[in-house]
PDB file of C-alpha atoms in Angstrom:
ATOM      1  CA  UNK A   1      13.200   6.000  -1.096  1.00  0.00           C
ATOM      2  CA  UNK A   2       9.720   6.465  -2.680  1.00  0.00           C
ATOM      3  CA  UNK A   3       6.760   4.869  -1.344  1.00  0.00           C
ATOM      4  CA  UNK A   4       3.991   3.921  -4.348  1.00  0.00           C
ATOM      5  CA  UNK A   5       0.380   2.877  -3.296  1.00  0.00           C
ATOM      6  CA  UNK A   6      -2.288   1.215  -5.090  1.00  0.00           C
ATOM      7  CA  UNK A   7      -5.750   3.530  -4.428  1.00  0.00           C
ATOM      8  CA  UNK A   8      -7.625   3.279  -7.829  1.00  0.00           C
ATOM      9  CA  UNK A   9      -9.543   0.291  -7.481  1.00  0.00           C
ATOM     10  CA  UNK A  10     -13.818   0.128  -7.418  1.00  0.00           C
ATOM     11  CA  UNK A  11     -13.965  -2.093  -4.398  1.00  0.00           C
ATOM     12  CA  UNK A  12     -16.762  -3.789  -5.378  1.00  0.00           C
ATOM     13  CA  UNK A  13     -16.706  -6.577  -2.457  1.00  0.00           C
ATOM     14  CA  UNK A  14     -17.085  -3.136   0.251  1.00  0.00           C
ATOM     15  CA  UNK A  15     -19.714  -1.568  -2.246  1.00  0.00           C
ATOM     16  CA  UNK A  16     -21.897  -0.041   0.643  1.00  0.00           C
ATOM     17  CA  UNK A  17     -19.044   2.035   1.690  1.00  0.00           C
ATOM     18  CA  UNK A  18     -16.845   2.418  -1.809  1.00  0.00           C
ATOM     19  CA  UNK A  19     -20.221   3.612  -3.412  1.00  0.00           C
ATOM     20  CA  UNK A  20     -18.898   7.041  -2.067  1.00  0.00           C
ATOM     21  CA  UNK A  21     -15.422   6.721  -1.419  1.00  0.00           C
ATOM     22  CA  UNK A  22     -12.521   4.622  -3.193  1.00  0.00           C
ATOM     23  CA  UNK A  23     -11.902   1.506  -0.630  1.00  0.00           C
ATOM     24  CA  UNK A  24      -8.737   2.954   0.583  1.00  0.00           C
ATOM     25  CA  UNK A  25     -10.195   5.696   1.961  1.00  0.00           C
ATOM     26  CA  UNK A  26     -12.469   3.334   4.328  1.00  0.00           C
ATOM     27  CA  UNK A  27     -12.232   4.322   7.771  1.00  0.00           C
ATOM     28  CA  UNK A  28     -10.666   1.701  10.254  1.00  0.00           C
ATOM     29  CA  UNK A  29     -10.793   3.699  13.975  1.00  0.00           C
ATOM     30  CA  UNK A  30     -11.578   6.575  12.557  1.00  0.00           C
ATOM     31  CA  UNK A  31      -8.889   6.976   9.689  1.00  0.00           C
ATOM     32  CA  UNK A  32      -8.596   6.334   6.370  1.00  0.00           C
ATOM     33  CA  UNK A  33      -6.739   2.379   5.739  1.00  0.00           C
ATOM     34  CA  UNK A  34      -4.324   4.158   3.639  1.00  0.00           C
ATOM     35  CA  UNK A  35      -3.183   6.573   6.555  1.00  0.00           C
ATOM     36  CA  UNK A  36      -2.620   3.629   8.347  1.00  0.00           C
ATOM     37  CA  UNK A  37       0.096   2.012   5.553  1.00  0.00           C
ATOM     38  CA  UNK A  38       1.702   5.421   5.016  1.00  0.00           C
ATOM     39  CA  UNK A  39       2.784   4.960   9.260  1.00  0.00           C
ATOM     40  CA  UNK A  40       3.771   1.923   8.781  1.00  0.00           C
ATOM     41  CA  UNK A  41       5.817   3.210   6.337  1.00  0.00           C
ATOM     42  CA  UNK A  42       6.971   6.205   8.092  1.00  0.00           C
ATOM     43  CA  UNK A  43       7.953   3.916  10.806  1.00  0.00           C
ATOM     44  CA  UNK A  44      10.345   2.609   9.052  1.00  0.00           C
ATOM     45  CA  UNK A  45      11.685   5.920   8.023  1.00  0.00           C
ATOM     46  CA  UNK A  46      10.036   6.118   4.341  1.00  0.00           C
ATOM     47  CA  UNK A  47       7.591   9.750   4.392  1.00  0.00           C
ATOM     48  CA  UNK A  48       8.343  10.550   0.493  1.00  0.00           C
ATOM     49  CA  UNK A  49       4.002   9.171  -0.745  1.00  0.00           C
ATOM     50  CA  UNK A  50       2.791   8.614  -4.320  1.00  0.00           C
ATOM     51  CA  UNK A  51      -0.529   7.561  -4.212  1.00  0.00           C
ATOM     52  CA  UNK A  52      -1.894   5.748  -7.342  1.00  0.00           C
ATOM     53  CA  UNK A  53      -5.492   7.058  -7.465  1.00  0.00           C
ATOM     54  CA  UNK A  54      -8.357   6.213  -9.781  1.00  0.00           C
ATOM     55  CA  UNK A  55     -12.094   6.139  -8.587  1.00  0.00           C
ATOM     56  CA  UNK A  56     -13.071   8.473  -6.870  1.00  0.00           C
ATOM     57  CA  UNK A  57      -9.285  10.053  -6.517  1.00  0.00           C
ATOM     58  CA  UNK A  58     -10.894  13.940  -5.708  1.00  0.00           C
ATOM     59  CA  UNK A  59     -11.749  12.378  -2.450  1.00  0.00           C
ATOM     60  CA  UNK A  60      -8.005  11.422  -1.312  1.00  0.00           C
ATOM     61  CA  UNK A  61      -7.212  14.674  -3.131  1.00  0.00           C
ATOM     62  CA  UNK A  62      -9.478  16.676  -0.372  1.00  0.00           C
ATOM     63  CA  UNK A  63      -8.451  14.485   2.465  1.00  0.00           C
ATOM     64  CA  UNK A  64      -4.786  15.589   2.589  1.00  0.00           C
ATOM     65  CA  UNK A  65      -5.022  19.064   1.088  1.00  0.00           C
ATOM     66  CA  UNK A  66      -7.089  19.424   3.931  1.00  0.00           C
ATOM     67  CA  UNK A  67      -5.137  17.017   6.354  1.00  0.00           C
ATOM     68  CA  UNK A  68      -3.534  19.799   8.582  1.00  0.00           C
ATOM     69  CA  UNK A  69      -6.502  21.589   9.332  1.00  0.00           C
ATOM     70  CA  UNK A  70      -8.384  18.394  10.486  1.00  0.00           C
ATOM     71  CA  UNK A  71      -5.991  17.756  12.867  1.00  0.00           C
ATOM     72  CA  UNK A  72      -4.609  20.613  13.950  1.00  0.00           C
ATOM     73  CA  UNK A  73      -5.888  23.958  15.770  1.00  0.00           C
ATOM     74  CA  UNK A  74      -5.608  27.594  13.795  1.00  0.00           C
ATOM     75  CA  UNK A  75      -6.099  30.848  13.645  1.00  0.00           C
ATOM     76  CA  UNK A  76      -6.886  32.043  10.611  1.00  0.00           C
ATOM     77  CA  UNK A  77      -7.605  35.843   9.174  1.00  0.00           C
ATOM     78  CA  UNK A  78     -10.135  35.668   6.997  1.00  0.00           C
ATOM     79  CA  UNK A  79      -9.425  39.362   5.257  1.00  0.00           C
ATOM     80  CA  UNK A  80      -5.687  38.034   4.497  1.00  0.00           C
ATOM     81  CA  UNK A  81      -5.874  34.765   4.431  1.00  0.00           C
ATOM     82  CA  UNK A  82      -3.166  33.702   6.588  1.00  0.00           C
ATOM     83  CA  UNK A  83      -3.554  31.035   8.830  1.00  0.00           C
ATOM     84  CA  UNK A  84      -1.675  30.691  11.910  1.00  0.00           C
ATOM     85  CA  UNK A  85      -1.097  26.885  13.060  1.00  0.00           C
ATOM     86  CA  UNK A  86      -1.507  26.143  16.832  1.00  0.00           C
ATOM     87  CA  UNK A  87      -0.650  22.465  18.738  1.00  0.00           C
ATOM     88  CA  UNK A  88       2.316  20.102  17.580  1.00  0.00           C
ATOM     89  CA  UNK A  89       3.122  19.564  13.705  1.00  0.00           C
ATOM     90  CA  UNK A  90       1.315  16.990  11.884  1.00  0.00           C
ATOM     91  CA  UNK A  91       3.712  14.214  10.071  1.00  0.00           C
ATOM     92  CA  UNK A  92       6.446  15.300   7.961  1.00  0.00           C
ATOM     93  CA  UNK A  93       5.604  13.191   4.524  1.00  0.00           C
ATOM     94  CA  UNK A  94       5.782  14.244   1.085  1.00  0.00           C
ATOM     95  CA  UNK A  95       2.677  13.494  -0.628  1.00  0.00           C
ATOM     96  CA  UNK A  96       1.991  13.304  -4.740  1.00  0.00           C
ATOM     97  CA  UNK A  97      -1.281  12.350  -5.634  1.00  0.00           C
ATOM     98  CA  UNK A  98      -1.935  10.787  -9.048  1.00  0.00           C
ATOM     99  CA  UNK A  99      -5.000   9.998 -11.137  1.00  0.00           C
ATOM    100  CA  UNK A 100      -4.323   7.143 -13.219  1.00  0.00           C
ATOM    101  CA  UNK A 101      -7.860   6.351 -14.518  1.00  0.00           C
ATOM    102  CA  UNK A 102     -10.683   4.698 -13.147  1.00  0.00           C
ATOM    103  CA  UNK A 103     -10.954   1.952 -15.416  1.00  0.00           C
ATOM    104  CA  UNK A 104      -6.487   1.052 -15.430  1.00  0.00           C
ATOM    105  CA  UNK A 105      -5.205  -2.206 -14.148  1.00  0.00           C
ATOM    106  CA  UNK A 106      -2.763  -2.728 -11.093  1.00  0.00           C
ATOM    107  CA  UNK A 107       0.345  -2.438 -14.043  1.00  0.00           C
ATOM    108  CA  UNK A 108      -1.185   0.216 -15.607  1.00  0.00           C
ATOM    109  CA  UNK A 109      -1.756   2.811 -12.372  1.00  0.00           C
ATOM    110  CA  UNK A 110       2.370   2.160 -11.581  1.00  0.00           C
ATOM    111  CA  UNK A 111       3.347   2.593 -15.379  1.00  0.00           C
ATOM    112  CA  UNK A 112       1.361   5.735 -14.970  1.00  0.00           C
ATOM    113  CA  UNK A 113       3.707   6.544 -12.146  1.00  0.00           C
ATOM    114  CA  UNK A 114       6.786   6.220 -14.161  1.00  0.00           C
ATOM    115  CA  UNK A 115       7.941  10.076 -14.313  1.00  0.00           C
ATOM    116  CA  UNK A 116       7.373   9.932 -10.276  1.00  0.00           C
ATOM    117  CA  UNK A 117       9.572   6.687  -9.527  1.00  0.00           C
ATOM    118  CA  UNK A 118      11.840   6.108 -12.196  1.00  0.00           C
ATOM    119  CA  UNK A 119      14.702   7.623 -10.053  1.00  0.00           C
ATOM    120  CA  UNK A 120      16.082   4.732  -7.743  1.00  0.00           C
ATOM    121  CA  UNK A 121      14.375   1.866  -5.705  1.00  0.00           C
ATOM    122  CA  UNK A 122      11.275   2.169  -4.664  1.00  0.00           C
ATOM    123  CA  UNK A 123       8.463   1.012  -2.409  1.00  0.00           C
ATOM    124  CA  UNK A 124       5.162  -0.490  -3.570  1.00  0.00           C
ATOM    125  CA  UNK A 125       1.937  -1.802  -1.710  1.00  0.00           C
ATOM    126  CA  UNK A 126      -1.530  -1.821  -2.110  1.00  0.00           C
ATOM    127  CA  UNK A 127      -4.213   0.424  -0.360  1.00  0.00           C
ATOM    128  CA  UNK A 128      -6.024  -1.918   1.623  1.00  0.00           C
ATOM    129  CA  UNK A 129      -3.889  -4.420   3.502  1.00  0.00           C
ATOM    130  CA  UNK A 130      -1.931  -3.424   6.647  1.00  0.00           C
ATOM    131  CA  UNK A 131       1.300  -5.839   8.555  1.00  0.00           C
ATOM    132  CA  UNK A 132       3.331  -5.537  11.220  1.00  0.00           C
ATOM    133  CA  UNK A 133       6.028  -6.492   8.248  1.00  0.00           C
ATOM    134  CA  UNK A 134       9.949  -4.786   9.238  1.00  0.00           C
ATOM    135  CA  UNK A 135      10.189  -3.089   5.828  1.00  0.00           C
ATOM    136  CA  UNK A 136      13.513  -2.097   5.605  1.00  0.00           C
ATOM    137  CA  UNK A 137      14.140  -5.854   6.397  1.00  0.00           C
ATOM    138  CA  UNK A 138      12.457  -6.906   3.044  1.00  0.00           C
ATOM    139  CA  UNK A 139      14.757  -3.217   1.502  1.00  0.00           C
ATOM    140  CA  UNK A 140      17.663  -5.283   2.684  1.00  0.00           C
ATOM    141  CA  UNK A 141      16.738  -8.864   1.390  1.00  0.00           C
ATOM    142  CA  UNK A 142      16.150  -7.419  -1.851  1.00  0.00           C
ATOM    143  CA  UNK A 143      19.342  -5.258  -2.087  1.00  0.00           C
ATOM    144  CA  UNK A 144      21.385  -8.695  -1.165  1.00  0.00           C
ATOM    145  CA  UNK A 145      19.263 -10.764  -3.880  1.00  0.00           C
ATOM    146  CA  UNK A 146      19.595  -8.142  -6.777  1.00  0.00           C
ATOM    147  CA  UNK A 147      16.086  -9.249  -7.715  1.00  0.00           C
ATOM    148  CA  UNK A 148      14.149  -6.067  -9.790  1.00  0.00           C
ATOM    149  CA  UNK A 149      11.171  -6.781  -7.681  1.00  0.00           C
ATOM    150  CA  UNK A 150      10.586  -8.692  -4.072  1.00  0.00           C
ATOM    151  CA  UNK A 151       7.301  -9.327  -2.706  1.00  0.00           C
ATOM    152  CA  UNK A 152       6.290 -10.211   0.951  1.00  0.00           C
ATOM    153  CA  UNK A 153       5.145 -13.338   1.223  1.00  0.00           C
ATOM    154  CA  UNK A 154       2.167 -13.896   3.924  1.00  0.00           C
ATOM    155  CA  UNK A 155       0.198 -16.423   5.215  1.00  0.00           C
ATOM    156  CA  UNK A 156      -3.436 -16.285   4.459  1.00  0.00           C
ATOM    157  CA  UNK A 157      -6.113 -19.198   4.363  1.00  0.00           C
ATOM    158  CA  UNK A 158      -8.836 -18.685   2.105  1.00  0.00           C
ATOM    159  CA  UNK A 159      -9.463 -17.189  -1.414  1.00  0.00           C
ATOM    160  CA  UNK A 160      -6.074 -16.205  -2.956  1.00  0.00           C
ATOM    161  CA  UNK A 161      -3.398 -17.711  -4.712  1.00  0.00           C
ATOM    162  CA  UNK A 162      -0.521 -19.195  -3.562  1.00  0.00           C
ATOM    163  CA  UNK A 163       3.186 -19.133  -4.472  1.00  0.00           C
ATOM    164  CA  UNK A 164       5.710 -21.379  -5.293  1.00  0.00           C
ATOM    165  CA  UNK A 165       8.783 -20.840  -4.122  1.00  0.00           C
ATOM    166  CA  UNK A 166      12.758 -22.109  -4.359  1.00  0.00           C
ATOM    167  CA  UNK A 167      14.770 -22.400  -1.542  1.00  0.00           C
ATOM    168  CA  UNK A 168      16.461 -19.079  -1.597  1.00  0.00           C
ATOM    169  CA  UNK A 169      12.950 -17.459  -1.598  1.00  0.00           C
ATOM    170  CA  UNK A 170      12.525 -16.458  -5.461  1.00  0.00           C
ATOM    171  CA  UNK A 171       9.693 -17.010  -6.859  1.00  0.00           C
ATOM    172  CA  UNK A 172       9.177 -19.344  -9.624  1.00  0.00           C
ATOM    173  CA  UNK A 173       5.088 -19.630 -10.028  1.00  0.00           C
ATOM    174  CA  UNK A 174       1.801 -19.702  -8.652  1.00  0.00           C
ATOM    175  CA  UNK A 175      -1.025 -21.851  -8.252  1.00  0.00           C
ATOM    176  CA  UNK A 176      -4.780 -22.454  -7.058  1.00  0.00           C
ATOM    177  CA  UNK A 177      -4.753 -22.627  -3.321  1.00  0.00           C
ATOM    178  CA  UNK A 178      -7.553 -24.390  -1.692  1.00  0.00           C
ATOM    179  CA  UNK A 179      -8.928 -22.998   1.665  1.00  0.00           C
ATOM    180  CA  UNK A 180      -6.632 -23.529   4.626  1.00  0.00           C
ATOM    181  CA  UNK A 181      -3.529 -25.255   3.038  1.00  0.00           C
ATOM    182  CA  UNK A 182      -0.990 -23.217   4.834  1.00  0.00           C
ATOM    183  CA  UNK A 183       0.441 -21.584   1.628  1.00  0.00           C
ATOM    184  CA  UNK A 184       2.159 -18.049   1.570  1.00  0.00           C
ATOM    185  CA  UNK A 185       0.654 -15.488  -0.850  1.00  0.00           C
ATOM    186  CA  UNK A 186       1.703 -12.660  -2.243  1.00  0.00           C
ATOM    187  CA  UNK A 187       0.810  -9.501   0.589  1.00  0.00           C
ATOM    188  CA  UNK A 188       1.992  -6.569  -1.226  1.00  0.00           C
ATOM    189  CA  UNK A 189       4.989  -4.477   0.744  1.00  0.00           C
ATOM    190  CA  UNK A 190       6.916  -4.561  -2.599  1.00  0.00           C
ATOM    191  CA  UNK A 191      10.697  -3.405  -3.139  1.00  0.00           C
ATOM    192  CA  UNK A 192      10.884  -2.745  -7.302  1.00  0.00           C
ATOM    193  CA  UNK A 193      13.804  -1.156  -9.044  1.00  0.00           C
ATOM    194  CA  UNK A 194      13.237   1.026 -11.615  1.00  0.00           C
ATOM    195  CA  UNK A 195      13.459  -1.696 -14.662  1.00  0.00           C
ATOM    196  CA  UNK A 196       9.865  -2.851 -14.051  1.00  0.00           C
ATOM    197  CA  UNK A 197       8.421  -0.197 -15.614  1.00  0.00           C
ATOM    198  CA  UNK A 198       9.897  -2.197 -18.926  1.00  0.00           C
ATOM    199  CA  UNK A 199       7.404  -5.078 -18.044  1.00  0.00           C
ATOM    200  CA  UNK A 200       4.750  -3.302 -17.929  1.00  0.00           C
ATOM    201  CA  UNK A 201       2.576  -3.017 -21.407  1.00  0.00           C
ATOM    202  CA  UNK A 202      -0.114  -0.371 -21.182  1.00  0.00           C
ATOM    203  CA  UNK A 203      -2.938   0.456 -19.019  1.00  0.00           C
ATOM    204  CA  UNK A 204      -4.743  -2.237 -19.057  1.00  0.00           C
ATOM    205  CA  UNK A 205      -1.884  -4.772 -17.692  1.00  0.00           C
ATOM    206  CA  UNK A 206      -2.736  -6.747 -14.158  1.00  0.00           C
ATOM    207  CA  UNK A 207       0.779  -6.099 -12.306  1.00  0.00           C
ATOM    208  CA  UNK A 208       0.545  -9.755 -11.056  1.00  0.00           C
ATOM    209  CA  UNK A 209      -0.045 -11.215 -14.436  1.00  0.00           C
ATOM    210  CA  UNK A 210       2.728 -10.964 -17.266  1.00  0.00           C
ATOM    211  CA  UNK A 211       5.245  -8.524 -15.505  1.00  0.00           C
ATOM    212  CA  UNK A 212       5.721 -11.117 -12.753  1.00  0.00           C
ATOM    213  CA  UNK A 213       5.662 -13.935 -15.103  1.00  0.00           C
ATOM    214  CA  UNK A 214       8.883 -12.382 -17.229  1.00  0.00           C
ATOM    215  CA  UNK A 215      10.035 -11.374 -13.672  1.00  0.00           C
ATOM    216  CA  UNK A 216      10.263 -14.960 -12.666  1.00  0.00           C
ATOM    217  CA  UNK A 217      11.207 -16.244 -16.189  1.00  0.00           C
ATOM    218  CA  UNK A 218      14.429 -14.343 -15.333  1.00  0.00           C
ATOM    219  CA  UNK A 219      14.483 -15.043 -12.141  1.00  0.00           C
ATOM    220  CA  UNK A 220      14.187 -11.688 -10.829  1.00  0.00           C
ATOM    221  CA  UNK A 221      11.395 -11.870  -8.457  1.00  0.00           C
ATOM    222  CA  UNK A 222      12.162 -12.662  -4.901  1.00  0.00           C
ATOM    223  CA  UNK A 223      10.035 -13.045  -1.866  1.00  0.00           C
ATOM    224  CA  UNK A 224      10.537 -12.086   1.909  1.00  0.00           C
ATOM    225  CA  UNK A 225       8.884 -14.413   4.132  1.00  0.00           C
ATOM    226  CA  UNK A 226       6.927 -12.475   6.929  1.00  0.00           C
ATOM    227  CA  UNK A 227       5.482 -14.528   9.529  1.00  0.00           C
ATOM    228  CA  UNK A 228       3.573 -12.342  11.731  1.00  0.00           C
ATOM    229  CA  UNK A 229       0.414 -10.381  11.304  1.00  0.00           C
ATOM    230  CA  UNK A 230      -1.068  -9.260   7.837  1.00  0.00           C
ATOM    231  CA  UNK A 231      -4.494  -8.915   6.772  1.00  0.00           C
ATOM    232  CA  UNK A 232      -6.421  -7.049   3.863  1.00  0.00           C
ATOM    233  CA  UNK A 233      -9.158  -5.833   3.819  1.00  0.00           C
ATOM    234  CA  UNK A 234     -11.210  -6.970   0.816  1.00  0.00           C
ATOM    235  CA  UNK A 235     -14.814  -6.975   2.260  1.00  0.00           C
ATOM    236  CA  UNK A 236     -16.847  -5.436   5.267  1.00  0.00           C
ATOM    237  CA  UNK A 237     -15.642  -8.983   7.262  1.00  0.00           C
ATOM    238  CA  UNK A 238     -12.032  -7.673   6.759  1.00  0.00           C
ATOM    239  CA  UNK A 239     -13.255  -4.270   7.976  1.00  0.00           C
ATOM    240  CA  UNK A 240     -15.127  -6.196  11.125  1.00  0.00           C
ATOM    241  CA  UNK A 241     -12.023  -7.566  11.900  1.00  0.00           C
ATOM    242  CA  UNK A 242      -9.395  -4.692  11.563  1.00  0.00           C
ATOM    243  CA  UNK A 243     -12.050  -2.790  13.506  1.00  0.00           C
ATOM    244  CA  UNK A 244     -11.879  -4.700  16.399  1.00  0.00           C
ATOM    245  CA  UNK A 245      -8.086  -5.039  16.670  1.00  0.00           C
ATOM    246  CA  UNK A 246      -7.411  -1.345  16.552  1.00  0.00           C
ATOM    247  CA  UNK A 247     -10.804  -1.058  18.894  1.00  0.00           C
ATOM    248  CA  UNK A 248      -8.418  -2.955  21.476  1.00  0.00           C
ATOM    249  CA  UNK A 249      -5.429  -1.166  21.632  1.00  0.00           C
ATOM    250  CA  UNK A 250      -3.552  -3.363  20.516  1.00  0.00           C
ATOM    251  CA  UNK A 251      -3.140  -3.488  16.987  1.00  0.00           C
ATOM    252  CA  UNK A 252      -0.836  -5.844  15.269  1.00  0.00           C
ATOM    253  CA  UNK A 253      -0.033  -3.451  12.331  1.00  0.00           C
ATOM    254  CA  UNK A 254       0.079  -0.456  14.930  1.00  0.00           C
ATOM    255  CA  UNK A 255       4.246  -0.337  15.096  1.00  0.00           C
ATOM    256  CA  UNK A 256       4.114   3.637  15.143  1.00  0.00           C
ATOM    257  CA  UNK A 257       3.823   5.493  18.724  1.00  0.00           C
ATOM    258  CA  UNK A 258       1.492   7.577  19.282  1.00  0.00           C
TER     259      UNK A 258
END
């Protein structure tokens, strides 16, 4: 199964450090937030990447073309060209990196993605928030549910919107959500099938607008509820904070060994 990740976006709340670099390519313990979501992912057994670029994509182009020779010892010969690597592998993942314009929507940047995903189930999240989420768990729920998408559905106080949900978990709306209500939003770590690409207009179309509205008008959008740790990062706060967990140890969204 494919894994698709958001990584077009401007970042404009983490402008001092996106001003060079698209967000998901902010460094949290010295790597890249993205590298951290593709081992969670690979945790879980899923190493088979499309990354949804935009801004700035030439810079997560250069980071894993040039991924095994950061991390890994070499000789090279410099009249032939070969290269001779030294040490233990580096991870086994399969990595296509799209541009899908700077200025596309969240809908747009997957449609984009259609030729790449169109084959089976697949995997979605975006390139800034990190869980400790058991992702084949939500695979499962939405395999039993025979929803075309299913969401993870977090806890998060603050700025975002909240869902409402029925009793079996599907979604049937959103709304408002004032600061500290203890409602569940939607925290990425998607399961799709293949038919959402239908939803999806053009370029310009906000994944979480109109394709999840006809999605729940059907009733085809499901939700797994995760209750342990998630958190995005959406501005140099977020950063702070995911800084200091991994800083510890002892990061929540760590599940990987080393």
């Amino acid at each position: 199964m494919k894994v698709a990740v958001l990584a077009g976006g401007f970042g404009t709340r983490l402008s001092e450090e996106t001003a060079i670099r698209p967000k998901p390519m902010v460094d949290v313990g010295g790597y890249p937030i993205l590298w951290h979501i593709m081992k969670i992912y690979a945790h879980h057994g899923l190493t088979d990447f499309v990354i949804l670029g935009g801004y700035k994509v030439d810079v997560i182009r250069d980071y894993f073309l040039n991924y095994r020779a950061k991390l890994t010892d070499f000789t090279v010969s410099l009249r032939s060209g070969d290269v001779k690597w030294l040490g233990k592998p580096v991870e086994d993942w399969t990595i296509t990196v799209l541009d899908t314009g700077d200025d596309a929507m969240t809908g747009g940047r997957l449609r984009a993605a259609r030729d790449y995903l169109s084959d089976g189930t697949f995997c979605l999240t975006y390139g800034d928030g990190v869980s400790n989420v058991d992702v084949n768990a939500v695979i499962d729920l939405h395999k039993r549910q025979n929803n075309l998408c299913t969401l993870t559905a977090v806890t998060q106080p603050g700025r975002y919107g909240a869902l409402r949900m029925q009793e079996d978990g599907r979604v049937d709306g959103f709304r408002e959500k004032g600061a500290h209500d203890g409602g569940l939003i939607n925290g990425g770590f998607f399961v799709c099938e293949p038919e959402v690409f239908d939803l999806i207009d053009g370029p310009q179309t906000v994944w979480e607008g109109e394709p999840m509205d006809r999605m729940i008008a059907k009733g085809k959008l499901g939700s797994y509820h995760h209750q342990g740790y998630w958190q995005s990062m959406d501005s140099l706060r977020d950063r702070k904070i995911l800084e200091e967990a991994w800083a510890t140890g002892k990061a929540p969204w760590k599940v990987w060994a080393d």
